[in-house]
Coordinates of C-alpha atoms in Angstrom, one line a residue:
M14 CA 0.0 0.0 0.0
I15 CA 1.4 3.4 -1.0
K16 CA 1.2 6.1 1.6
R17 CA 0.4 9.5 0.2
P18 CA 1.0 12.8 1.8
R19 CA -2.0 14.2 3.8
A20 CA -2.6 16.9 1.2
W21 CA -3.3 14.2 -1.5
V22 CA -6.7 13.5 0.0
L23 CA -7.9 17.1 -0.2
G24 CA -10.3 18.2 -2.9
V25 CA -11.3 21.9 -2.6
V26 CA -13.3 24.2 -4.8
L27 CA -13.5 27.9 -3.8
A28 CA -16.2 29.4 -5.9
A29 CA -15.3 33.0 -5.0
G30 CA -11.5 32.6 -5.3
G31 CA -11.5 30.5 -8.5
L32 CA -8.8 28.2 -7.1
M33 CA -9.1 24.5 -7.6
A34 CA -6.9 21.9 -6.0
S35 CA -7.3 18.2 -6.5
G36 CA -4.6 15.7 -5.7
Q37 CA -2.0 18.4 -5.3
A38 CA 0.3 19.1 -2.4
A39 CA -0.7 22.0 -0.1
P40 CA 1.2 25.2 -0.7
T41 CA 4.2 25.5 1.6
A42 CA 4.0 29.3 2.0
A43 CA 0.8 31.0 3.2
P44 CA -0.5 33.8 1.1
E45 CA -0.3 37.3 2.4
P46 CA -3.1 38.2 4.8
V47 CA -6.3 39.3 3.1
P48 CA -9.4 40.8 4.7
A49 CA -11.8 38.2 6.1
R50 CA -14.5 37.4 3.6
I51 CA -17.2 35.9 5.7
G52 CA -20.2 35.3 3.5
Q53 CA -18.3 33.9 0.5
R54 CA -19.4 30.4 -0.6
I55 CA -17.3 27.2 -0.4
S56 CA -17.6 23.6 -1.4
L57 CA -15.7 20.9 0.6
D58 CA -15.0 17.2 -0.1
L59 CA -12.9 16.1 2.9
K60 CA -12.6 12.6 4.3
G61 CA -10.4 11.8 7.3
V62 CA -8.4 15.0 7.1
D63 CA -6.4 16.2 10.2
I64 CA -8.2 19.0 11.9
L65 CA -5.1 21.1 11.9
D66 CA -4.8 21.0 8.2
V67 CA -8.5 21.9 7.8
L68 CA -7.9 25.0 10.1
K69 CA -4.9 25.9 8.0
L70 CA -7.0 25.7 4.8
F71 CA -9.7 27.8 6.3
S72 CA -7.2 30.4 7.3
Q73 CA -5.7 30.6 3.8
K74 CA -9.0 30.9 2.1
S75 CA -11.0 33.1 4.5
G76 CA -8.4 35.6 5.8
L77 CA -9.1 34.6 9.4
N78 CA -6.4 33.7 11.9
F79 CA -6.8 30.4 13.7
I80 CA -5.0 29.4 16.9
A81 CA -5.3 25.7 17.8
G82 CA -5.1 24.7 21.5
R83 CA -2.7 22.0 22.5
N84 CA -5.4 19.4 23.0
V85 CA -7.0 20.0 19.6
S86 CA -6.8 16.8 17.6
G87 CA -8.8 14.5 15.4
R88 CA -9.8 14.0 11.8
V89 CA -12.5 15.7 9.8
T90 CA -15.0 14.3 7.3
I91 CA -17.3 16.7 5.6
F92 CA -19.1 17.0 2.3
V93 CA -20.8 20.3 1.6
N94 CA -21.6 22.2 -1.6
D95 CA -21.8 26.0 -1.9
V96 CA -22.1 27.0 1.7
D97 CA -20.9 30.0 3.6
V98 CA -17.3 29.7 4.9
W99 CA -18.3 30.5 8.4
D100 CA -21.2 28.0 8.3
A101 CA -18.8 25.3 7.2
F102 CA -16.4 26.2 10.0
E103 CA -19.2 25.9 12.6
L104 CA -20.3 22.6 11.2
I105 CA -16.9 21.2 11.7
I106 CA -16.7 22.6 15.2
G107 CA -20.0 21.1 16.2
A108 CA -19.3 17.6 14.6
N109 CA -16.0 17.2 16.3
D110 CA -16.7 18.2 19.9
L111 CA -14.7 21.4 19.5
A112 CA -15.2 25.0 20.7
Y113 CA -13.9 28.4 19.7
E114 CA -13.6 32.0 21.0
R115 CA -13.4 34.9 18.5
H116 CA -11.7 38.2 19.0
G117 CA -11.9 40.2 15.8
T118 CA -10.2 38.2 13.1
I119 CA -8.4 35.9 15.6
I120 CA -10.2 32.7 16.5
T121 CA -9.0 30.4 19.2
V122 CA -10.0 26.7 18.7
M123 CA -10.1 24.4 21.7
M124 CA -11.7 21.2 22.8
A125 CA -15.3 21.5 24.1
R126 CA -14.4 20.2 27.6
D127 CA -11.6 22.8 27.9
Y128 CA -14.1 25.5 27.0
E129 CA -16.5 24.3 29.7
L130 CA -13.7 24.2 32.3
I131 CA -12.7 27.8 31.5
Y132 CA -16.1 29.5 31.2
G133 CA -18.3 27.2 33.4
E134 CA -20.8 26.4 30.7
K135 CA -21.0 24.2 27.6
F136 CA -20.0 25.8 24.3
Q137 CA -22.9 24.3 22.3
A138 CA -25.4 26.0 24.6
R139 CA -24.4 29.5 23.6
T140 CA -27.2 31.0 25.7
E141 CA -28.7 34.4 25.3
N142 CA -30.1 36.6 28.0
A143 CA -33.3 38.5 28.4
L144 CA -34.8 40.9 31.0
V145 CA -38.6 40.9 31.3
A146 CA -40.5 43.1 33.7
L147 CA -44.0 41.8 34.7
Q148 CA -47.0 44.1 35.1
Y149 CA -49.9 42.0 36.4
V150 CA -48.7 38.7 37.9
K151 CA -46.2 37.9 40.6
V152 CA -42.8 37.0 39.3
V153 CA -42.5 33.9 41.5
Q154 CA -45.6 32.3 39.9
V155 CA -44.3 32.8 36.4
A156 CA -40.8 31.6 37.4
T157 CA -42.4 28.3 38.6
V158 CA -43.8 27.7 35.2
L159 CA -40.7 28.7 33.3
N160 CA -38.5 26.4 35.3
Q161 CA -40.4 23.5 33.8
V162 CA -40.0 24.8 30.3
K163 CA -36.3 25.9 30.2
S164 CA -33.6 23.7 28.8
S165 CA -31.0 21.9 30.8
V166 CA -28.6 24.9 30.3
G167 CA -31.2 27.6 30.9
R168 CA -31.6 29.7 34.0
V169 CA -34.6 31.6 35.4
V170 CA -33.9 34.3 38.1
A171 CA -36.9 36.0 39.8
D172 CA -36.3 39.4 41.3
E173 CA -39.3 39.9 43.6
T174 CA -38.3 43.5 44.5
T175 CA -38.7 44.8 40.9
N176 CA -41.1 41.9 39.8
T177 CA -38.6 41.2 37.0
L178 CA -37.5 38.0 35.4
I179 CA -33.9 37.4 34.2
L180 CA -33.8 34.6 31.6
S181 CA -30.8 32.8 30.1
D182 CA -31.2 30.0 27.6
V183 CA -30.7 28.9 24.0
P184 CA -32.4 31.2 21.5
T185 CA -35.2 28.9 20.5
R186 CA -36.1 28.0 24.1
L187 CA -35.8 31.7 25.1
Q188 CA -38.4 32.7 22.5
E189 CA -40.8 30.0 23.8
M190 CA -40.5 31.3 27.3
Q191 CA -41.1 34.9 26.2
V192 CA -44.3 33.7 24.5
I193 CA -45.4 32.0 27.7
I194 CA -44.7 35.1 29.7
K195 CA -46.9 37.2 27.3
E196 CA -49.7 34.7 27.7
L197 CA -49.5 34.7 31.5
D198 CA -48.8 38.3 32.2
R199 CA -52.4 39.5 31.7
P200 CA -54.8 41.3 34.0
T201 CA -56.3 39.0 36.7
E202 CA -59.5 39.3 38.7
T203 CA -60.4 38.4 42.2
R204 CA -63.8 36.9 43.1
I205 CA -65.2 36.1 46.6
Y206 CA -67.6 33.2 46.9
S207 CA -69.9 32.8 49.9
L208 CA -70.4 29.1 50.3
N209 CA -73.5 27.7 51.9
Y210 CA -73.2 23.9 51.8
T211 CA -69.6 23.1 50.7
E212 CA -66.6 23.6 53.0
A213 CA -64.1 26.1 51.5
E214 CA -61.2 23.9 52.3
K215 CA -62.6 20.9 50.5
L216 CA -63.6 23.1 47.5
K217 CA -59.9 24.0 47.1
E218 CA -59.0 20.4 46.3
K219 CA -61.7 20.2 43.5
L220 CA -60.8 23.6 41.9
Q221 CA -57.0 23.3 42.1
E222 CA -56.8 21.4 38.8
I223 CA -58.7 24.0 36.7
L224 CA -56.8 27.1 38.0
S225 CA -54.1 28.5 35.7
P226 CA -50.4 28.5 36.9
I227 CA -50.8 32.0 38.1
G228 CA -54.2 31.4 39.8
T229 CA -54.5 31.5 43.6
F230 CA -57.1 30.1 46.0
T231 CA -57.5 31.3 49.6
F232 CA -60.3 30.7 52.0
D233 CA -61.5 31.9 55.4
A234 CA -62.7 29.0 57.5
R235 CA -64.6 31.2 59.9
T236 CA -66.9 32.7 57.3
N237 CA -66.6 29.8 54.9
K238 CA -65.7 32.1 52.0
A239 CA -63.4 31.3 49.1
M240 CA -61.3 33.9 47.3
I241 CA -60.0 33.1 43.8
T242 CA -57.7 35.2 41.8
D243 CA -57.1 34.2 38.1
L244 CA -57.7 35.1 34.5
R245 CA -61.2 36.1 33.5
E246 CA -61.8 33.0 31.4
V247 CA -60.7 30.7 34.2
L248 CA -63.1 32.5 36.7
A249 CA -65.9 31.9 34.3
R250 CA -65.3 28.1 34.7
T251 CA -65.0 28.4 38.5
D252 CA -68.4 30.2 38.6
T253 CA -70.1 27.2 36.8
I254 CA -68.4 24.6 39.0
I255 CA -69.1 26.3 42.3
K256 CA -72.7 26.7 41.4
A257 CA -73.0 23.0 40.6
I258 CA -71.1 21.9 43.8
D259 CA -72.5 24.3 46.4
Q260 CA -75.9 22.7 46.5
P261 CA -77.7 21.4 49.5
D262 CA -77.4 17.6 50.1
G263 CA -80.6 15.6 50.3
Q264 CA -81.6 14.6 53.8
V265 CA -83.2 11.3 54.8
L266 CA -85.8 10.9 57.6
I267 CA -85.4 7.4 59.0
D268 CA -88.3 5.9 60.9
A269 CA -86.9 3.0 62.9
R270 CA -88.6 0.4 65.1
I271 CA -86.6 -2.1 67.0
I272 CA -88.5 -5.0 68.6
K273 CA -87.4 -8.1 70.5
V274 CA -89.2 -11.4 69.8
D275 CA -89.1 -14.4 72.1
L276 CA -88.2 -17.5 70.2
T277 CA -90.3 -20.6 71.3
D278 CA -89.4 -24.2 70.5
D279 CA -91.2 -23.8 67.2
L280 CA -89.0 -20.8 66.3
S281 CA -85.7 -22.1 67.6
L282 CA -84.0 -21.4 64.3
G283 CA -85.5 -17.9 64.1
I284 CA -88.7 -16.3 62.8
D285 CA -90.3 -18.3 60.0
W286 CA -91.7 -15.5 57.8
T287 CA -93.7 -18.0 55.8
Q288 CA -95.6 -19.0 58.9
I289 CA -96.1 -15.3 59.9
F290 CA -97.9 -14.5 56.7
G291 CA -99.5 -17.8 56.1
G292 CA -97.5 -18.5 52.9
D293 CA -99.2 -15.6 51.1
L294 CA -96.2 -13.2 50.7
T295 CA -97.2 -11.6 47.4
T296 CA -100.9 -10.8 47.6
R297 CA -100.9 -9.7 51.2
T298 CA -97.6 -7.8 51.6
N299 CA -95.8 -7.5 48.3
F300 CA -93.0 -9.0 50.4
R301 CA -89.7 -9.7 48.7
A302 CA -86.5 -11.4 50.1
L303 CA -83.2 -9.8 49.0
G304 CA -80.8 -12.2 50.6
D305 CA -78.8 -13.0 53.7
V306 CA -77.0 -10.5 55.8
V307 CA -73.3 -11.2 56.1
G308 CA -71.1 -10.4 59.1
G309 CA -70.7 -10.8 62.9
T310 CA -72.1 -13.8 64.7
A311 CA -75.7 -13.4 63.5
T312 CA -77.5 -16.6 62.6
G313 CA -80.4 -16.8 60.1
A314 CA -80.2 -13.1 59.4
G315 CA -82.0 -11.8 56.3
V316 CA -83.3 -8.6 54.7
R317 CA -86.9 -8.1 53.7
I318 CA -88.4 -5.1 51.8
F319 CA -92.1 -3.9 51.8
T320 CA -93.1 -1.8 48.9
T321 CA -96.7 -0.9 49.3
K322 CA -98.4 2.2 50.7
D323 CA -99.9 0.5 53.8
D324 CA -98.2 0.5 57.3
F325 CA -96.7 -3.0 57.0
T326 CA -94.5 -2.3 60.0
Q327 CA -97.5 -2.6 62.3
I328 CA -98.9 -5.4 60.2
V329 CA -95.8 -7.5 60.8
I330 CA -95.7 -6.7 64.5
D331 CA -99.3 -7.7 64.9
A332 CA -98.6 -10.9 63.0
L333 CA -95.6 -11.7 65.2
K334 CA -97.8 -11.1 68.3
E335 CA -100.1 -13.9 67.1
V336 CA -97.1 -16.3 67.2
T337 CA -95.0 -15.3 70.1
H338 CA -94.3 -12.6 72.6
T339 CA -92.9 -9.3 71.3
E340 CA -91.5 -6.2 73.0
T341 CA -90.7 -2.9 71.3
L342 CA -87.3 -1.7 72.5
S343 CA -87.1 1.6 70.6
N344 CA -89.1 3.6 68.1
P345 CA -86.9 6.6 67.1
R346 CA -87.2 9.0 64.2
I347 CA -83.9 10.5 63.1
M348 CA -83.0 12.9 60.3
V349 CA -79.5 12.4 58.7
A350 CA -77.7 14.2 55.9
N351 CA -76.8 12.5 52.7
N352 CA -73.7 10.2 53.1
Q353 CA -73.6 10.8 56.8
E354 CA -73.9 8.1 59.5
A355 CA -76.8 8.0 61.9
K356 CA -76.4 6.1 65.2
I357 CA -79.1 4.8 67.4
L358 CA -78.3 3.3 70.8
V359 CA -80.8 1.5 73.1
G360 CA -78.8 0.4 76.1
T361 CA -76.2 1.6 78.6
K362 CA -72.7 2.8 78.7
E363 CA -70.6 0.4 80.9
A364 CA -67.7 2.1 82.8
V365 CA -64.3 0.5 82.6
V366 CA -61.8 1.7 85.2
T367 CA -58.1 1.3 84.5
V368 CA -55.3 2.4 86.8
T369 CA -51.9 3.4 85.5
T370 CA -49.1 3.2 88.1
T371 CA -45.9 5.1 87.6
V372 CA -42.7 5.1 89.7
P373 CA -41.0 8.5 89.6
A374 CA -37.4 9.1 90.6
T375 CA -38.5 10.0 94.1
G376 CA -39.4 6.3 94.6
S377 CA -43.1 6.8 95.7
T378 CA -45.6 5.2 93.3
V379 CA -48.3 7.3 91.7
S380 CA -51.6 5.8 90.5
S381 CA -53.7 7.5 87.9
P382 CA -57.2 6.0 87.4
E383 CA -58.9 6.4 84.0
I384 CA -62.5 5.7 83.1
Q385 CA -63.6 4.6 79.7
F386 CA -67.2 3.8 78.6
V387 CA -68.3 0.9 76.4
D388 CA -71.7 1.0 74.7
V389 CA -73.8 -2.1 75.6
G390 CA -77.2 -2.8 74.3
T391 CA -78.9 -2.5 70.9
K392 CA -77.0 -0.3 68.4
L393 CA -78.0 0.6 64.9
F394 CA -75.8 2.4 62.4
V395 CA -77.3 3.6 59.1
T396 CA -75.5 5.6 56.3
P397 CA -77.9 6.6 53.5
N398 CA -76.9 7.7 50.0
V399 CA -79.6 9.5 48.0
K400 CA -79.9 8.8 44.3
R401 CA -81.4 11.2 41.7
D402 CA -84.2 8.8 40.8
G403 CA -85.7 8.6 44.4
N404 CA -83.8 5.5 45.4
I405 CA -81.7 5.4 48.6
Q406 CA -78.6 3.2 49.0
M407 CA -78.4 2.3 52.7
K408 CA -75.5 0.8 54.6
I409 CA -77.0 -0.8 57.6
R410 CA -75.2 -2.3 60.6
P411 CA -77.3 -3.5 63.6
E412 CA -75.6 -4.8 66.7
V413 CA -76.8 -6.4 69.9
S414 CA -74.4 -6.7 72.9
T415 CA -74.6 -7.9 76.5
S416 CA -72.1 -7.7 79.3
T417 CA -71.0 -9.6 82.4
V418 CA -68.9 -7.9 85.0
E419 CA -65.8 -9.3 86.5
T420 CA -63.2 -7.8 88.8
F421 CA -59.5 -8.0 88.7
Q422 CA -57.4 -6.5 91.5
T423 CA -60.4 -4.3 92.5
N424 CA -60.9 -3.1 88.9
R425 CA -64.4 -3.5 87.3
I426 CA -64.1 -5.2 83.9
P427 CA -67.2 -5.7 81.8
I428 CA -67.0 -8.6 79.3
V429 CA -69.0 -7.6 76.3
T430 CA -70.6 -10.2 74.0
S431 CA -72.0 -8.9 70.7
T432 CA -74.0 -10.1 67.8
E433 CA -74.0 -7.9 64.7
A434 CA -74.8 -7.9 61.0
E435 CA -74.0 -5.6 58.1
T436 CA -75.8 -5.2 54.7
N437 CA -76.1 -2.7 51.9
V438 CA -79.5 -2.3 50.1
L439 CA -81.1 -0.1 47.5
V440 CA -84.7 0.9 48.2
K441 CA -87.2 3.5 47.1
S442 CA -88.1 6.4 49.3
G443 CA -90.8 5.3 51.7
T444 CA -90.0 1.6 51.4
T445 CA -89.7 -0.4 54.7
V446 CA -86.7 -2.6 55.1
V447 CA -86.8 -5.4 57.7
I448 CA -83.6 -6.9 59.2
G449 CA -84.0 -10.1 61.3
G450 CA -81.9 -13.0 62.4
L451 CA -80.0 -11.3 65.3
I452 CA -80.5 -14.1 67.8
S453 CA -79.2 -14.0 71.3
R454 CA -79.3 -16.5 74.2
G455 CA -79.8 -15.9 77.9
E456 CA -80.2 -17.8 81.1
S457 CA -82.5 -17.1 84.1
H458 CA -82.6 -18.6 87.6
E459 CA -85.9 -18.9 89.4
V460 CA -86.4 -20.1 93.0
N461 CA -89.9 -21.3 94.2
Q462 CA -90.3 -21.9 98.0
V463 CA -92.8 -22.2 100.8
P464 CA -92.8 -19.1 102.8
L465 CA -90.7 -19.3 106.0
L466 CA -90.2 -23.1 105.7
G467 CA -88.1 -22.7 102.5
S468 CA -85.7 -20.5 104.3
L469 CA -84.9 -22.9 107.1
P470 CA -81.4 -24.3 107.1
V471 CA -80.9 -27.9 105.9
V472 CA -84.6 -28.9 105.9
G473 CA -85.5 -25.9 103.8
R474 CA -84.4 -27.7 100.7
M475 CA -87.5 -29.9 101.0
F476 CA -89.7 -26.8 100.7
R477 CA -88.1 -25.0 97.8
S478 CA -87.2 -25.7 94.2
D479 CA -84.7 -24.1 91.8
V480 CA -85.6 -23.7 88.1
K481 CA -83.1 -22.7 85.5
N482 CA -84.6 -21.3 82.2
D483 CA -82.8 -20.9 78.9
S484 CA -84.2 -18.2 76.6
K485 CA -83.6 -17.2 73.0
T486 CA -84.6 -13.9 71.5
E487 CA -84.4 -12.4 68.0
L488 CA -84.0 -8.8 67.3
V489 CA -86.0 -7.4 64.3
V490 CA -85.2 -4.0 62.9
F491 CA -87.7 -2.0 60.7
L492 CA -86.3 0.9 58.8
T493 CA -88.4 3.2 56.6
P494 CA -86.2 5.9 54.9
R495 CA -87.8 9.0 53.3
I496 CA -86.1 11.6 51.1
I497 CA -86.6 15.1 52.4
L498 CA -86.0 17.8 49.8
P499 CA -84.1 21.1 50.5
D500 CA -87.5 23.0 50.7
G501 CA -88.6 20.6 53.5
S502 CA -91.1 18.6 51.4
E503 CA -90.9 14.9 51.0
W504 CA -89.9 13.4 47.7
V505 CA -92.9 12.1 45.8
E506 CA -92.7 9.7 42.9
P507 CA -94.3 11.1 39.8
A508 CA -97.8 9.7 39.3
D509 CA -98.8 7.7 36.2
E510 CA -101.3 9.8 34.1
T511 CA -102.5 10.0 30.5
P512 CA -100.8 11.1 28.5
A513 CA -97.9 9.7 30.6
V514 CA -95.3 12.4 31.2
A515 CA -91.9 11.4 32.7
L516 CA -89.9 14.3 33.9
E517 CA -86.1 14.4 34.0
V518 CA -84.4 17.5 35.4
G519 CA -80.9 18.0 33.9
P520 CA -77.8 19.7 35.4
G521 CA -78.1 23.2 36.7
G522 CA -79.1 22.6 40.3
P523 CA -82.2 21.1 42.0
V524 CA -85.7 22.7 41.9
P525 CA -88.4 21.7 44.4
A526 CA -90.7 18.8 43.6
G527 CA -93.7 21.2 43.7
Y528 CA -92.2 23.3 40.9
Q529 CA -91.5 20.2 38.8
A530 CA -95.1 19.1 39.2
E531 CA -96.3 22.5 38.1
V532 CA -94.2 22.4 34.9
R533 CA -95.4 18.8 34.3
K534 CA -99.1 19.7 34.8
R535 CA -99.0 22.7 32.4
L536 CA -97.4 20.8 29.6
Q537 CA -99.5 17.7 30.2
Q538 CA -102.8 19.5 30.0
Q539 CA -101.8 21.1 26.7
L540 CA -100.4 17.9 25.3
G541 CA -103.7 16.1 26.0
Q542 CA -105.7 18.8 24.4
Q543 CA -103.6 19.0 21.3
F544 CA -103.4 15.3 20.8
Q545 CA -107.2 15.1 21.0
R546 CA -107.8 18.0 18.6
A547 CA -105.4 16.5 16.1
G548 CA -107.1 13.1 16.4
L549 CA -103.8 11.3 17.0
G550 CA -103.6 7.7 18.0
A551 CA -101.0 6.0 20.3
G552 CA -97.6 7.5 20.2
A553 CA -95.0 9.4 22.2
V554 CA -93.0 12.6 22.0
V555 CA -89.9 13.8 23.8
V556 CA -89.7 17.5 24.7
S557 CA -86.4 19.0 25.9
F558 CA -86.1 22.6 26.9
V559 CA -84.2 25.0 29.3
L560 CA -85.8 27.4 31.8
D561 CA -83.9 30.2 33.5
H562 CA -84.6 31.4 37.0
E563 CA -87.4 33.7 35.8
G564 CA -89.2 30.8 34.1
Q565 CA -88.3 32.0 30.6
V566 CA -87.4 29.5 27.9
V567 CA -83.7 29.7 26.9
G568 CA -83.1 28.8 23.3
P569 CA -85.4 26.6 21.1
A570 CA -87.0 23.5 22.4
D571 CA -86.0 20.1 21.0
I572 CA -89.1 18.0 20.2
T573 CA -88.8 14.6 18.6
S574 CA -91.2 11.7 17.9
R575 CA -90.9 8.4 16.2
Q576 CA -94.5 8.6 15.0
G577 CA -93.7 11.5 12.7
D578 CA -94.3 15.2 12.1
A579 CA -98.0 15.2 13.3
F580 CA -96.9 14.4 16.9
V581 CA -94.0 16.9 16.7
E582 CA -96.3 19.7 15.5
A583 CA -99.0 19.0 18.2
A584 CA -96.3 19.0 20.9
R585 CA -94.8 22.2 19.5
V586 CA -98.2 24.0 19.8
A587 CA -98.8 22.5 23.3
F588 CA -95.4 23.7 24.5
K589 CA -96.1 27.2 23.2
N590 CA -99.5 27.3 24.9
S591 CA -97.9 26.1 28.2
Q592 CA -95.8 29.3 28.5
P593 CA -95.1 31.4 30.4
F594 CA -93.8 29.1 33.2
P595 CA -93.5 30.4 36.7
S596 CA -90.3 31.6 38.2
F597 CA -88.2 29.3 40.3
P598 CA -89.3 29.3 44.0
E599 CA -87.6 31.5 46.5
G600 CA -84.5 29.9 47.8
S601 CA -83.7 27.9 44.7
T602 CA -80.0 28.2 43.8
A603 CA -80.4 27.1 40.2
T604 CA -79.8 29.6 37.4
E605 CA -80.8 27.5 34.4
V606 CA -82.3 24.0 34.5
R607 CA -82.9 21.6 31.6
F608 CA -86.2 19.7 31.6
R609 CA -86.7 16.6 29.5
M610 CA -90.2 15.2 29.3
A611 CA -91.2 12.0 27.6
A612 CA -95.0 12.1 27.0
E613 CA -97.1 9.1 25.7
N614 CA -100.5 9.4 24.2
A615 CA -102.7 6.3 25.0
P616 CA -106.3 6.9 23.9
A617 CA -109.0 5.0 25.6
A618 CA -110.2 1.9 23.8
P619 CA -113.7 2.3 22.1

């Protein structure tokens, strides 16, 4: 293999100078200095050329003076056509991990790591600086956002005294940050919300996600007011969300009756509900079994539901009295807020005394008595969850406990035995739920004797008898929950009428049931008249519309029917004749409410 001088691998075409060298030795003498001609075009075809030779070539053809550091080494491969001389030089610097520093026409070339050691930053970063004074927002808030946008070599300095940002980053990232600053540095507004039903502290967790990076949320726990500062378009969204969230929870009135039933030999396994109702569970009581209750030590426990308008609680109790002895332990009525637990206790609180003894450094012992109380008796825990369709999801946990007292070192210790069950049922408002199967056992001791003679020593045994009785009782719990609306009225399921009109109130806040009934009544009367005038047969229409707080219709109504245009046109006339609707009742927090009514025309048979 023949080794050629390094200059033999060069092939250079200088368009501006008109010099062409190919396969020739590099000139031994440098031309006289000429002015730097940055901007002239050059074409290069270099492969594996020593970097020092390339710098020498650039110096000769551009008029610039290059000084190579002692660590500069490596070979260059570059193929470019008709590019600026300075652009070609920077391409070589970037591709070979090099750096440079320029002072006039003198350029010092060094390794990139040496540049970083000298100047404390990477050469390729070549950051630019910008000073931005903010007018509306706090500099700390914007700096928090920019620190997530800047590059790895960028820096964001926040001067709170002058509310000014000092930015340093690569040009492209610096431009992006300036655009973000312009978007964020806009006038903000502050709104104060007086909350009625939602805690301000909990509201903060829900709104934090929709606030902009410069938005702030503060609250006053004493007055339950929230203060939000943000851009105007963000506050428009918070208005809508707060109106939807700050609504009164439904309340549930729970009628409870707790009875104790003595279990005879015939009922040793618990109450036989088939026997109680003589086998006729459907026609007499509309009685339906949902399943077993799980939990605790309850035996034979089960849940039953009554779904008729009669007072089946009393009916069941009367039926039980025909079979065995019953005793009503408690008949409380309790109001509980939605998703809150109601607790009913029929019993006592047993005191437990514990003594803590300490020995201080003085050597004399110190005893500290502490009294704790344990609930013993019949306990009932109910947590309701109100649904929009009038159903109530109830988590129910009844518990029966008894105690026996023992002493230990003069301390009174009650030993508590409990029987409990737990279930979760879904029922309509006004439906009675029966929970049974909480069976407990007890013992009683009875002494029968002949007066005076039975008390004599020794011979008295002949005149008295001891009887030990074992007893079993079952606890039966009746629960009737009723939804109480914010206006104090009880929720009533819409009645079936002709034409049948089903009402669905959309988002926008609740309106009282009485107002809903009024809207339904007006539209229903007009629909019946128009269907009759048009001589329409069986069919249905769906009318959807929005009412504001004054009862005015917002926008056009949406009316559809599968039976064709005749039904749609009749419903359109009926809807027009139903107006104007009344204003929302006083105290209603809704601003706009969407009503959706499905009306069915079912003419009487001839």
